[in-house]
């Protein structure tokens, strides 16, 4: 109940960093120390909306426009 999984902690950290850099994916990936493609994959996995706005609930279900994320081409 009071504990978080590593995935939950990672998701929250990614969300905080994205908000801090106003959803600039290049800056966020640099601060997180990961490649942009990795950021896109993690966002897709965790249901994080990379355009700002709503994020997925703790249960992992997507809300808002979170389904619109796609990997860069």
Short mmCIF file of C-alpha atoms in Angstrom, two decimals:
data_model
loop_
_atom_site.label_atom_id
_atom_site.label_comp_id
_atom_site.label_asym_id
_atom_site.label_seq_id
_atom_site.Cartn_x
_atom_site.Cartn_y
_atom_site.Cartn_z
CA UNK A 1 0.00 0.00 0.00
CA UNK A 2 2.63 2.59 1.02
CA UNK A 3 5.36 1.29 -1.25
CA UNK A 4 6.01 2.01 -4.90
CA UNK A 5 7.38 -0.26 -7.54
CA UNK A 6 10.44 0.75 -9.53
CA UNK A 7 8.22 1.25 -12.58
CA UNK A 8 5.90 3.59 -10.67
CA UNK A 9 8.87 5.61 -9.45
CA UNK A 10 10.33 5.79 -12.94
CA UNK A 11 7.00 6.89 -14.41
CA UNK A 12 6.60 9.65 -11.83
CA UNK A 13 10.18 10.82 -12.39
CA UNK A 14 9.72 10.97 -16.16
CA UNK A 15 6.47 12.93 -15.72
CA UNK A 16 8.11 15.42 -13.37
CA UNK A 17 11.05 15.98 -15.71
CA UNK A 18 8.73 16.43 -18.70
CA UNK A 19 6.72 19.03 -16.80
CA UNK A 20 9.90 20.77 -15.66
CA UNK A 21 11.09 21.23 -19.27
CA UNK A 22 7.61 22.03 -20.61
CA UNK A 23 7.42 18.70 -22.47
CA UNK A 24 10.58 19.32 -24.52
CA UNK A 25 11.52 15.73 -25.33
CA UNK A 26 15.15 16.50 -26.19
CA UNK A 27 15.74 18.33 -22.91
CA UNK A 28 13.85 15.69 -20.93
CA UNK A 29 15.82 12.80 -22.41
CA UNK A 30 19.07 14.67 -21.75
CA UNK A 31 18.14 15.29 -18.10
CA UNK A 32 17.01 11.69 -17.71
CA UNK A 33 20.23 10.41 -19.29
CA UNK A 34 18.39 8.36 -21.91
CA UNK A 35 18.04 8.47 -25.69
CA UNK A 36 14.94 10.18 -27.13
CA UNK A 37 13.75 6.89 -28.62
CA UNK A 38 14.01 5.33 -25.15
CA UNK A 39 11.94 8.20 -23.76
CA UNK A 40 9.27 7.57 -26.41
CA UNK A 41 9.22 3.84 -25.63
CA UNK A 42 8.97 4.41 -21.88
CA UNK A 43 6.21 7.00 -22.40
CA UNK A 44 4.31 4.52 -24.54
CA UNK A 45 4.83 1.74 -21.98
CA UNK A 46 3.66 3.89 -19.06
CA UNK A 47 0.92 5.72 -20.93
CA UNK A 48 2.57 9.13 -20.57
CA UNK A 49 1.26 11.84 -22.86
CA UNK A 50 4.34 13.49 -24.38
CA UNK A 51 2.31 16.51 -25.50
CA UNK A 52 1.46 17.57 -21.97
CA UNK A 53 -1.87 17.37 -20.22
CA UNK A 54 -3.20 14.22 -18.68
CA UNK A 55 -1.09 11.20 -17.89
CA UNK A 56 -2.03 7.61 -17.25
CA UNK A 57 -3.45 6.62 -13.90
CA UNK A 58 -1.38 4.61 -11.44
CA UNK A 59 -3.13 1.47 -12.64
CA UNK A 60 -1.46 1.82 -16.01
CA UNK A 61 -4.61 2.65 -17.97
CA UNK A 62 -4.36 5.54 -20.36
CA UNK A 63 -6.37 8.73 -19.99
CA UNK A 64 -6.91 11.73 -22.20
CA UNK A 65 -4.79 11.83 -25.35
CA UNK A 66 -2.15 9.39 -24.07
CA UNK A 67 -2.99 6.95 -26.87
CA UNK A 68 -1.70 9.41 -29.48
CA UNK A 69 1.95 8.75 -28.64
CA UNK A 70 4.06 7.14 -31.32
CA UNK A 71 7.70 6.42 -31.83
CA UNK A 72 9.65 8.90 -33.93
CA UNK A 73 10.34 7.88 -37.50
#
